[in-house]
């Protein structure tokens, strides 16, 4: 099939590359001239494991092309994906200006039937708005379909090539046949393509992400209660996660969720609820708890240093909102670093992928280090914000020689409590008891 993908951000680039991998002819379109030039030179602007292999193979074989010209990009396309930004406004609503602008442009240049697909996460009713925007000037038949993505950053290629399910919102039989043909290579193992109306498909994406955000937040609330009653959240996670009605995923306690999807989608669903005069109380609680959870470690750090962080050096491991990505949107690390700086601390940081993105925000306010151990050199304490695999089994003896104090504030519960006791570290984590070596002063928390 001939496919056009409008937008070369995270979703658009993964979508275009993976559909090229299944044998389609794909042209990706973007108004960002610099980005298109980089892509044409073989430079990938995002970090996503496995994407580079598929990208280079399909570029070399001529199935994946890039242009800034919308008319050129959609020429002869049977399917046109809209994978454009929908940034949240001040009231939490998704801004549709980019999608509706492209929809308006498409109405002028469509010259044959095409299925226009909303791939971006959009509010209920967006398909109708896109349809109306195209119809104002369209002289040919077309269909608008909602096809939300469910990609997880860090495993997006695998998620796309082997989807749990594909959700398609359309009431058009003609569009349904096109979508069945499009996704047939990806669901050969029997995973379902679920057809529904457009509004239900749009709501499905928000419902899925908000439910997962709620699941994370519930476990963080349990973790906070565990600290007060003397229970261990890891044991509780295993105890409830083996219940098939609950499931074991998204039950890890920590310092809250971040990224481009959960915060934005929870806000947008809450805004939709408000627009329809429905008080979605659970969502309000999820947002409130997550806001507080992101800075859960700060009081522990301040109390350990007896209320003053002035001239203390705090090492930070992890800047991305999750491992296997360079995405720093809504990352807990950023808010914590800003708070540390405001408190007078010096901050040294390390992340295997996200440091260049953070440099664009923090500049020289922090010291960027080329290894995790370099960040520890002469630091007063270590804080961990991202669960990169390389942080799970570090050389603790080497760390102890670099740090002024053998103290770790772990926002992702990477280490076992018994291990920390055995090697003599002071160790703070989420939802578990504090570890203090025998004979060391017990700082209150």
GROMACS .gro file of C-alpha atoms in nm:
model
  445
    1UNK     CA    1   0.000   0.000   0.000
    2UNK     CA    2   0.099   0.362  -0.049
    3UNK     CA    3   0.095   0.533   0.292
    4UNK     CA    4   0.156   0.891   0.403
    5UNK     CA    5   0.239   0.981   0.761
    6UNK     CA    6   0.201   1.349   0.849
    7UNK     CA    7   0.421   1.427   1.149
    8UNK     CA    8   0.763   1.275   1.224
    9UNK     CA    9   0.754   1.288   1.600
   10UNK     CA   10   0.772   0.979   1.818
   11UNK     CA   11   0.446   0.822   1.698
   12UNK     CA   12   0.480   0.927   1.336
   13UNK     CA   13   0.834   0.803   1.288
   14UNK     CA   14   0.769   0.467   1.453
   15UNK     CA   15   0.444   0.426   1.257
   16UNK     CA   16   0.601   0.512   0.924
   17UNK     CA   17   0.910   0.298   0.975
   18UNK     CA   18   0.718  -0.008   1.092
   19UNK     CA   19   0.465   0.007   0.808
   20UNK     CA   20   0.757   0.034   0.563
   21UNK     CA   21   0.902  -0.278   0.728
   22UNK     CA   22   0.585  -0.471   0.633
   23UNK     CA   23   0.641  -0.387   0.265
   24UNK     CA   24   0.444  -0.066   0.221
   25UNK     CA   25   0.566   0.244   0.041
   26UNK     CA   26   0.571   0.515   0.309
   27UNK     CA   27   0.632   0.888   0.283
   28UNK     CA   28   0.666   1.087   0.605
   29UNK     CA   29   0.579   1.456   0.594
   30UNK     CA   30   0.683   1.733   0.833
   31UNK     CA   31   0.703   2.114   0.816
   32UNK     CA   32   1.030   2.109   1.015
   33UNK     CA   33   1.286   2.148   0.737
   34UNK     CA   34   1.583   2.073   0.964
   35UNK     CA   35   1.427   1.753   1.091
   36UNK     CA   36   1.345   1.630   0.740
   37UNK     CA   37   1.701   1.705   0.627
   38UNK     CA   38   1.836   1.502   0.918
   39UNK     CA   39   1.604   1.211   0.840
   40UNK     CA   40   1.702   1.220   0.473
   41UNK     CA   41   2.066   1.196   0.584
   42UNK     CA   42   1.985   0.891   0.796
   43UNK     CA   43   1.986   1.070   1.135
   44UNK     CA   44   1.713   0.957   1.376
   45UNK     CA   45   1.604   1.240   1.610
   46UNK     CA   46   1.472   1.014   1.888
   47UNK     CA   47   1.617   0.724   2.082
   48UNK     CA   48   1.408   0.408   2.057
   49UNK     CA   49   1.568   0.060   2.078
   50UNK     CA   50   1.549  -0.129   1.749
   51UNK     CA   51   1.414   0.160   1.545
   52UNK     CA   52   1.749   0.238   1.382
   53UNK     CA   53   1.778  -0.107   1.221
   54UNK     CA   54   1.435  -0.089   1.058
   55UNK     CA   55   1.481   0.277   0.965
   56UNK     CA   56   1.809   0.230   0.780
   57UNK     CA   57   1.697  -0.090   0.607
   58UNK     CA   58   1.380   0.067   0.468
   59UNK     CA   59   1.548   0.392   0.367
   60UNK     CA   60   1.814   0.196   0.181
   61UNK     CA   61   1.551  -0.019   0.008
   62UNK     CA   62   1.352   0.287  -0.096
   63UNK     CA   63   1.035   0.216   0.100
   64UNK     CA   64   1.073   0.504   0.347
   65UNK     CA   65   1.090   0.860   0.218
   66UNK     CA   66   1.072   1.208   0.375
   67UNK     CA   67   0.943   1.541   0.251
   68UNK     CA   68   0.822   1.882   0.368
   69UNK     CA   69   0.569   1.899   0.082
   70UNK     CA   70   0.226   1.773   0.191
   71UNK     CA   71   0.088   1.742  -0.164
   72UNK     CA   72   0.395   1.544  -0.269
   73UNK     CA   73   0.378   1.326   0.041
   74UNK     CA   74   0.014   1.221   0.001
   75UNK     CA   75   0.022   1.170  -0.377
   76UNK     CA   76  -0.150   0.838  -0.458
   77UNK     CA   77  -0.172   0.746  -0.089
   78UNK     CA   78  -0.453   0.507   0.007
   79UNK     CA   79  -0.398   0.585   0.374
   80UNK     CA   80  -0.295   0.915   0.535
   81UNK     CA   81  -0.197   0.908   0.902
   82UNK     CA   82  -0.218   1.225   1.109
   83UNK     CA   83   0.047   1.183   1.379
   84UNK     CA   84   0.066   1.541   1.495
   85UNK     CA   85   0.123   1.703   1.836
   86UNK     CA   86  -0.176   1.762   2.062
   87UNK     CA   87  -0.014   1.962   2.343
   88UNK     CA   88  -0.222   2.030   2.655
   89UNK     CA   89  -0.360   2.378   2.701
   90UNK     CA   90  -0.369   2.558   3.034
   91UNK     CA   91  -0.704   2.398   3.113
   92UNK     CA   92  -0.577   2.047   3.029
   93UNK     CA   93  -0.757   2.021   2.697
   94UNK     CA   94  -0.573   1.886   2.392
   95UNK     CA   95  -0.484   2.153   2.137
   96UNK     CA   96  -0.605   2.039   1.793
   97UNK     CA   97  -0.470   2.329   1.587
   98UNK     CA   98  -0.202   2.124   1.412
   99UNK     CA   99  -0.439   1.842   1.320
  100UNK     CA  100  -0.715   2.074   1.199
  101UNK     CA  101  -0.468   2.282   0.996
  102UNK     CA  102  -0.349   1.973   0.809
  103UNK     CA  103  -0.709   1.855   0.769
  104UNK     CA  104  -0.797   2.189   0.610
  105UNK     CA  105  -0.497   2.159   0.376
  106UNK     CA  106  -0.596   1.805   0.278
  107UNK     CA  107  -0.936   1.921   0.164
  108UNK     CA  108  -0.771   2.136  -0.105
  109UNK     CA  109  -0.531   1.868  -0.239
  110UNK     CA  110  -0.702   1.528  -0.212
  111UNK     CA  111  -0.758   1.403  -0.565
  112UNK     CA  112  -0.870   1.044  -0.497
  113UNK     CA  113  -1.037   0.843  -0.224
  114UNK     CA  114  -0.822   0.805   0.087
  115UNK     CA  115  -0.865   0.697   0.447
  116UNK     CA  116  -0.746   0.976   0.677
  117UNK     CA  117  -0.646   0.830   1.014
  118UNK     CA  118  -0.621   1.014   1.345
  119UNK     CA  119  -0.320   0.844   1.504
  120UNK     CA  120  -0.263   1.118   1.761
  121UNK     CA  121  -0.429   1.096   2.100
  122UNK     CA  122  -0.730   1.323   2.057
  123UNK     CA  123  -1.046   1.413   2.250
  124UNK     CA  124  -1.383   1.257   2.182
  125UNK     CA  125  -1.538   1.417   1.875
  126UNK     CA  126  -1.211   1.497   1.695
  127UNK     CA  127  -1.284   1.266   1.399
  128UNK     CA  128  -1.598   1.468   1.332
  129UNK     CA  129  -1.401   1.794   1.339
  130UNK     CA  130  -1.135   1.653   1.106
  131UNK     CA  131  -1.404   1.528   0.869
  132UNK     CA  132  -1.570   1.870   0.864
  133UNK     CA  133  -1.239   2.049   0.806
  134UNK     CA  134  -1.156   1.830   0.506
  135UNK     CA  135  -1.510   1.837   0.367
  136UNK     CA  136  -1.511   2.218   0.341
  137UNK     CA  137  -1.296   2.199   0.029
  138UNK     CA  138  -1.285   1.831  -0.071
  139UNK     CA  139  -1.398   1.734  -0.419
  140UNK     CA  140  -1.348   1.359  -0.374
  141UNK     CA  141  -1.478   1.094  -0.138
  142UNK     CA  142  -1.279   1.024   0.180
  143UNK     CA  143  -1.319   0.862   0.522
  144UNK     CA  144  -1.184   0.968   0.862
  145UNK     CA  145  -1.087   0.690   1.102
  146UNK     CA  146  -0.973   0.694   1.464
  147UNK     CA  147  -0.684   0.453   1.522
  148UNK     CA  148  -0.519   0.535   1.856
  149UNK     CA  149  -0.166   0.413   1.926
  150UNK     CA  150  -0.075   0.210   2.235
  151UNK     CA  151   0.304   0.223   2.206
  152UNK     CA  152   0.526   0.211   2.512
  153UNK     CA  153   0.842   0.415   2.478
  154UNK     CA  154   1.140   0.184   2.501
  155UNK     CA  155   0.959  -0.111   2.339
  156UNK     CA  156   0.760   0.078   2.075
  157UNK     CA  157   0.888  -0.123   1.777
  158UNK     CA  158   0.790  -0.451   1.938
  159UNK     CA  159   0.454  -0.307   2.043
  160UNK     CA  160   0.385  -0.192   1.688
  161UNK     CA  161   0.496  -0.510   1.513
  162UNK     CA  162   0.324  -0.739   1.765
  163UNK     CA  163   0.027  -0.542   1.902
  164UNK     CA  164  -0.190  -0.674   2.185
  165UNK     CA  165  -0.482  -0.534   1.988
  166UNK     CA  166  -0.556  -0.277   1.722
  167UNK     CA  167  -0.843  -0.037   1.789
  168UNK     CA  168  -1.016   0.112   1.485
  169UNK     CA  169  -1.299   0.362   1.502
  170UNK     CA  170  -1.507   0.380   1.184
  171UNK     CA  171  -1.864   0.334   1.064
  172UNK     CA  172  -1.756   0.307   0.700
  173UNK     CA  173  -1.743  -0.042   0.549
  174UNK     CA  174  -1.509   0.086   0.278
  175UNK     CA  175  -1.265   0.222   0.537
  176UNK     CA  176  -1.296  -0.097   0.742
  177UNK     CA  177  -1.173  -0.307   0.447
  178UNK     CA  178  -0.874  -0.075   0.401
  179UNK     CA  179  -0.785  -0.100   0.771
  180UNK     CA  180  -0.815  -0.480   0.770
  181UNK     CA  181  -0.575  -0.497   0.475
  182UNK     CA  182  -0.336  -0.249   0.638
  183UNK     CA  183  -0.306  -0.435   0.968
  184UNK     CA  184  -0.329  -0.794   0.838
  185UNK     CA  185   0.052  -0.850   0.848
  186UNK     CA  186   0.067  -0.740   1.213
  187UNK     CA  187  -0.211  -0.960   1.355
  188UNK     CA  188  -0.137  -1.294   1.193
  189UNK     CA  189  -0.102  -1.457   1.535
  190UNK     CA  190  -0.465  -1.383   1.606
  191UNK     CA  191  -0.449  -1.066   1.814
  192UNK     CA  192  -0.770  -0.878   1.750
  193UNK     CA  193  -0.849  -0.580   1.537
  194UNK     CA  194  -1.136  -0.427   1.733
  195UNK     CA  195  -1.378  -0.217   1.531
  196UNK     CA  196  -1.603   0.040   1.696
  197UNK     CA  197  -1.739   0.388   1.628
  198UNK     CA  198  -1.501   0.683   1.618
  199UNK     CA  199  -1.597   0.833   1.952
  200UNK     CA  200  -1.553   0.503   2.134
  201UNK     CA  201  -1.207   0.458   1.978
  202UNK     CA  202  -1.105   0.807   2.088
  203UNK     CA  203  -1.228   0.740   2.440
  204UNK     CA  204  -1.054   0.400   2.452
  205UNK     CA  205  -0.708   0.558   2.440
  206UNK     CA  206  -0.783   0.799   2.723
  207UNK     CA  207  -0.950   0.527   2.928
  208UNK     CA  208  -0.653   0.290   2.888
  209UNK     CA  209  -0.387   0.543   2.987
  210UNK     CA  210  -0.591   0.688   3.271
  211UNK     CA  211  -0.655   0.342   3.413
  212UNK     CA  212  -0.285   0.258   3.405
  213UNK     CA  213  -0.201   0.592   3.567
  214UNK     CA  214  -0.460   0.515   3.835
  215UNK     CA  215  -0.302   0.172   3.893
  216UNK     CA  216   0.042   0.326   3.943
  217UNK     CA  217  -0.101   0.591   4.171
  218UNK     CA  218  -0.290   0.338   4.382
  219UNK     CA  219   0.033   0.147   4.448
  220UNK     CA  220   0.210   0.470   4.540
  221UNK     CA  221  -0.064   0.540   4.793
  222UNK     CA  222  -0.021   0.188   4.931
  223UNK     CA  223   0.355   0.251   4.949
  224UNK     CA  224   0.302   0.571   5.145
  225UNK     CA  225   0.078   0.387   5.390
  226UNK     CA  226   0.332   0.102   5.416
  227UNK     CA  227   0.590   0.347   5.547
  228UNK     CA  228   0.358   0.445   5.828
  229UNK     CA  229   0.243   0.095   5.929
  230UNK     CA  230   0.580  -0.081   5.881
  231UNK     CA  231   0.484  -0.298   5.582
  232UNK     CA  232   0.689  -0.370   5.268
  233UNK     CA  233   0.533  -0.258   4.940
  234UNK     CA  234   0.735  -0.511   4.738
  235UNK     CA  235   0.576  -0.799   4.924
  236UNK     CA  236   0.232  -0.646   4.876
  237UNK     CA  237   0.298  -0.601   4.505
  238UNK     CA  238   0.377  -0.970   4.471
  239UNK     CA  239   0.083  -1.063   4.687
  240UNK     CA  240  -0.175  -0.880   4.478
  241UNK     CA  241  -0.005  -0.896   4.139
  242UNK     CA  242  -0.047  -1.272   4.121
  243UNK     CA  243  -0.424  -1.223   4.138
  244UNK     CA  244  -0.535  -1.263   3.775
  245UNK     CA  245  -0.804  -1.001   3.827
  246UNK     CA  246  -0.536  -0.743   3.907
  247UNK     CA  247  -0.226  -0.850   3.714
  248UNK     CA  248   0.139  -0.785   3.795
  249UNK     CA  249   0.212  -0.490   3.563
  250UNK     CA  250   0.209  -0.123   3.667
  251UNK     CA  251   0.226  -0.213   4.035
  252UNK     CA  252   0.577  -0.088   4.110
  253UNK     CA  253   0.587   0.187   4.369
  254UNK     CA  254   0.802   0.489   4.296
  255UNK     CA  255   0.807   0.864   4.252
  256UNK     CA  256   0.515   0.890   4.015
  257UNK     CA  257   0.453   0.866   3.643
  258UNK     CA  258   0.576   1.108   3.377
  259UNK     CA  259   0.627   1.108   3.003
  260UNK     CA  260   0.424   1.238   2.715
  261UNK     CA  261   0.112   1.026   2.759
  262UNK     CA  262  -0.011   0.960   3.111
  263UNK     CA  263  -0.001   1.318   3.247
  264UNK     CA  264  -0.147   1.467   2.930
  265UNK     CA  265  -0.414   1.202   2.880
  266UNK     CA  266  -0.534   1.203   3.240
  267UNK     CA  267  -0.566   1.582   3.221
  268UNK     CA  268  -0.749   1.565   2.889
  269UNK     CA  269  -0.998   1.304   3.012
  270UNK     CA  270  -1.064   1.515   3.321
  271UNK     CA  271  -1.124   1.816   3.094
  272UNK     CA  272  -1.367   1.615   2.880
  273UNK     CA  273  -1.550   1.513   3.196
  274UNK     CA  274  -1.577   1.875   3.303
  275UNK     CA  275  -1.704   1.975   2.959
  276UNK     CA  276  -1.988   1.726   2.998
  277UNK     CA  277  -2.058   1.826   3.360
  278UNK     CA  278  -1.935   1.496   3.506
  279UNK     CA  279  -1.731   1.499   3.825
  280UNK     CA  280  -1.465   1.231   3.759
  281UNK     CA  281  -1.336   1.227   4.117
  282UNK     CA  282  -1.090   0.939   4.076
  283UNK     CA  283  -0.899   1.128   3.806
  284UNK     CA  284  -0.865   1.433   4.028
  285UNK     CA  285  -0.716   1.216   4.301
  286UNK     CA  286  -0.477   1.050   4.056
  287UNK     CA  287  -0.343   1.389   3.946
  288UNK     CA  288  -0.314   1.521   4.301
  289UNK     CA  289  -0.133   1.214   4.433
  290UNK     CA  290   0.107   1.200   4.139
  291UNK     CA  291   0.194   1.568   4.179
  292UNK     CA  292   0.295   1.509   4.541
  293UNK     CA  293   0.462   1.173   4.472
  294UNK     CA  294   0.714   1.319   4.230
  295UNK     CA  295   0.890   1.501   4.516
  296UNK     CA  296   0.851   1.220   4.767
  297UNK     CA  297   1.228   1.192   4.822
  298UNK     CA  298   1.300   1.559   4.889
  299UNK     CA  299   1.190   1.569   5.255
  300UNK     CA  300   1.400   1.258   5.319
  301UNK     CA  301   1.707   1.426   5.172
  302UNK     CA  302   1.648   1.750   5.362
  303UNK     CA  303   1.599   1.570   5.692
  304UNK     CA  304   1.908   1.356   5.641
  305UNK     CA  305   2.111   1.675   5.605
  306UNK     CA  306   1.934   1.829   5.905
  307UNK     CA  307   1.729   2.079   5.709
  308UNK     CA  308   1.996   2.241   5.491
  309UNK     CA  309   2.119   2.142   5.145
  310UNK     CA  310   2.327   2.456   5.097
  311UNK     CA  311   2.660   2.367   4.930
  312UNK     CA  312   2.579   1.995   4.939
  313UNK     CA  313   2.651   1.805   4.618
  314UNK     CA  314   2.376   1.566   4.517
  315UNK     CA  315   2.444   1.308   4.246
  316UNK     CA  316   2.149   1.215   4.024
  317UNK     CA  317   2.120   0.892   3.830
  318UNK     CA  318   1.850   0.900   3.564
  319UNK     CA  319   1.688   1.194   3.385
  320UNK     CA  320   1.446   1.031   3.141
  321UNK     CA  321   1.095   0.962   3.267
  322UNK     CA  322   1.158   0.588   3.214
  323UNK     CA  323   1.441   0.367   3.086
  324UNK     CA  324   1.511   0.296   2.717
  325UNK     CA  325   1.411   0.645   2.606
  326UNK     CA  326   1.555   0.996   2.595
  327UNK     CA  327   1.213   1.147   2.664
  328UNK     CA  328   1.221   1.393   2.956
  329UNK     CA  329   0.865   1.522   2.930
  330UNK     CA  330   0.711   1.540   3.279
  331UNK     CA  331   1.014   1.348   3.414
  332UNK     CA  332   1.027   1.353   3.796
  333UNK     CA  333   1.403   1.411   3.784
  334UNK     CA  334   1.362   1.762   3.643
  335UNK     CA  335   1.132   1.887   3.919
  336UNK     CA  336   1.357   1.739   4.185
  337UNK     CA  337   1.671   1.891   4.033
  338UNK     CA  338   1.507   2.234   4.023
  339UNK     CA  339   1.409   2.197   4.389
  340UNK     CA  340   1.762   2.088   4.485
  341UNK     CA  341   1.910   2.389   4.308
  342UNK     CA  342   1.663   2.624   4.476
  343UNK     CA  343   1.769   2.478   4.812
  344UNK     CA  344   2.130   2.571   4.741
  345UNK     CA  345   2.262   2.228   4.643
  346UNK     CA  346   2.502   2.152   4.362
  347UNK     CA  347   2.386   1.876   4.129
  348UNK     CA  348   2.583   1.628   3.918
  349UNK     CA  349   2.386   1.411   3.677
  350UNK     CA  350   2.416   1.106   3.457
  351UNK     CA  351   2.174   0.941   3.214
  352UNK     CA  352   2.276   0.714   2.924
  353UNK     CA  353   2.043   0.881   2.671
  354UNK     CA  354   1.865   1.191   2.801
  355UNK     CA  355   2.147   1.432   2.894
  356UNK     CA  356   2.145   1.625   2.565
  357UNK     CA  357   1.774   1.695   2.605
  358UNK     CA  358   1.825   1.816   2.962
  359UNK     CA  359   2.114   2.040   2.860
  360UNK     CA  360   1.868   2.231   2.646
  361UNK     CA  361   1.664   2.307   2.960
  362UNK     CA  362   1.914   2.336   3.245
  363UNK     CA  363   2.225   2.445   3.057
  364UNK     CA  364   2.516   2.484   3.298
  365UNK     CA  365   2.303   2.482   3.613
  366UNK     CA  366   2.413   2.121   3.672
  367UNK     CA  367   2.725   1.919   3.595
  368UNK     CA  368   2.677   1.653   3.326
  369UNK     CA  369   2.899   1.348   3.373
  370UNK     CA  370   3.016   1.089   3.123
  371UNK     CA  371   2.968   0.791   3.357
  372UNK     CA  372   2.745   0.719   3.657
  373UNK     CA  373   3.055   0.694   3.878
  374UNK     CA  374   3.186   1.033   3.767
  375UNK     CA  375   2.862   1.185   3.899
  376UNK     CA  376   2.935   1.034   4.242
  377UNK     CA  377   3.285   1.175   4.281
  378UNK     CA  378   3.288   1.379   4.606
  379UNK     CA  379   2.906   1.395   4.615
  380UNK     CA  380   2.727   1.400   4.950
  381UNK     CA  381   2.447   1.163   4.843
  382UNK     CA  382   2.296   0.979   4.546
  383UNK     CA  383   1.937   1.014   4.424
  384UNK     CA  384   1.796   0.769   4.166
  385UNK     CA  385   1.506   0.873   3.941
  386UNK     CA  386   1.513   0.631   3.646
  387UNK     CA  387   1.546   0.252   3.659
  388UNK     CA  388   1.804   0.206   3.384
  389UNK     CA  389   1.936  -0.155   3.392
  390UNK     CA  390   2.295  -0.043   3.443
  391UNK     CA  391   2.196   0.113   3.774
  392UNK     CA  392   2.064  -0.217   3.910
  393UNK     CA  393   2.399  -0.388   3.968
  394UNK     CA  394   2.658  -0.115   4.023
  395UNK     CA  395   2.995  -0.154   4.195
  396UNK     CA  396   2.886  -0.057   4.546
  397UNK     CA  397   3.239  -0.073   4.683
  398UNK     CA  398   3.356   0.175   4.420
  399UNK     CA  399   3.052   0.395   4.491
  400UNK     CA  400   3.132   0.398   4.862
  401UNK     CA  401   3.481   0.528   4.795
  402UNK     CA  402   3.353   0.810   4.571
  403UNK     CA  403   3.063   0.931   4.785
  404UNK     CA  404   3.126   1.142   5.095
  405UNK     CA  405   2.839   0.960   5.264
  406UNK     CA  406   2.725   0.607   5.178
  407UNK     CA  407   2.365   0.717   5.138
  408UNK     CA  408   2.119   0.648   4.855
  409UNK     CA  409   1.774   0.795   4.802
  410UNK     CA  410   1.614   0.553   4.558
  411UNK     CA  411   1.294   0.661   4.384
  412UNK     CA  412   1.263   0.332   4.192
  413UNK     CA  413   1.334   0.068   4.461
  414UNK     CA  414   1.623  -0.085   4.266
  415UNK     CA  415   1.799  -0.256   4.556
  416UNK     CA  416   1.705  -0.515   4.817
  417UNK     CA  417   1.698  -0.399   5.176
  418UNK     CA  418   1.909  -0.692   5.302
  419UNK     CA  419   2.173  -0.613   5.041
  420UNK     CA  420   2.193  -0.252   5.159
  421UNK     CA  421   2.226  -0.363   5.522
  422UNK     CA  422   2.501  -0.608   5.434
  423UNK     CA  423   2.716  -0.352   5.252
  424UNK     CA  424   2.662  -0.077   5.508
  425UNK     CA  425   2.466   0.184   5.314
  426UNK     CA  426   2.204   0.421   5.448
  427UNK     CA  427   1.919   0.358   5.210
  428UNK     CA  428   1.586   0.531   5.158
  429UNK     CA  429   1.329   0.391   4.914
  430UNK     CA  430   0.953   0.406   4.853
  431UNK     CA  431   0.710   0.208   5.068
  432UNK     CA  432   0.980   0.016   5.253
  433UNK     CA  433   1.166   0.065   5.580
  434UNK     CA  434   1.470   0.287   5.595
  435UNK     CA  435   1.803   0.105   5.619
  436UNK     CA  436   2.054   0.258   5.859
  437UNK     CA  437   2.385   0.081   5.938
  438UNK     CA  438   2.438  -0.015   6.300
  439UNK     CA  439   2.592   0.265   6.503
  440UNK     CA  440   2.497   0.543   6.261
  441UNK     CA  441   2.283   0.832   6.382
  442UNK     CA  442   1.918   0.782   6.293
  443UNK     CA  443   1.795   1.088   6.106
  444UNK     CA  444   1.422   1.131   6.132
  445UNK     CA  445   1.209   1.129   5.818
   0.00000   0.00000   0.00000
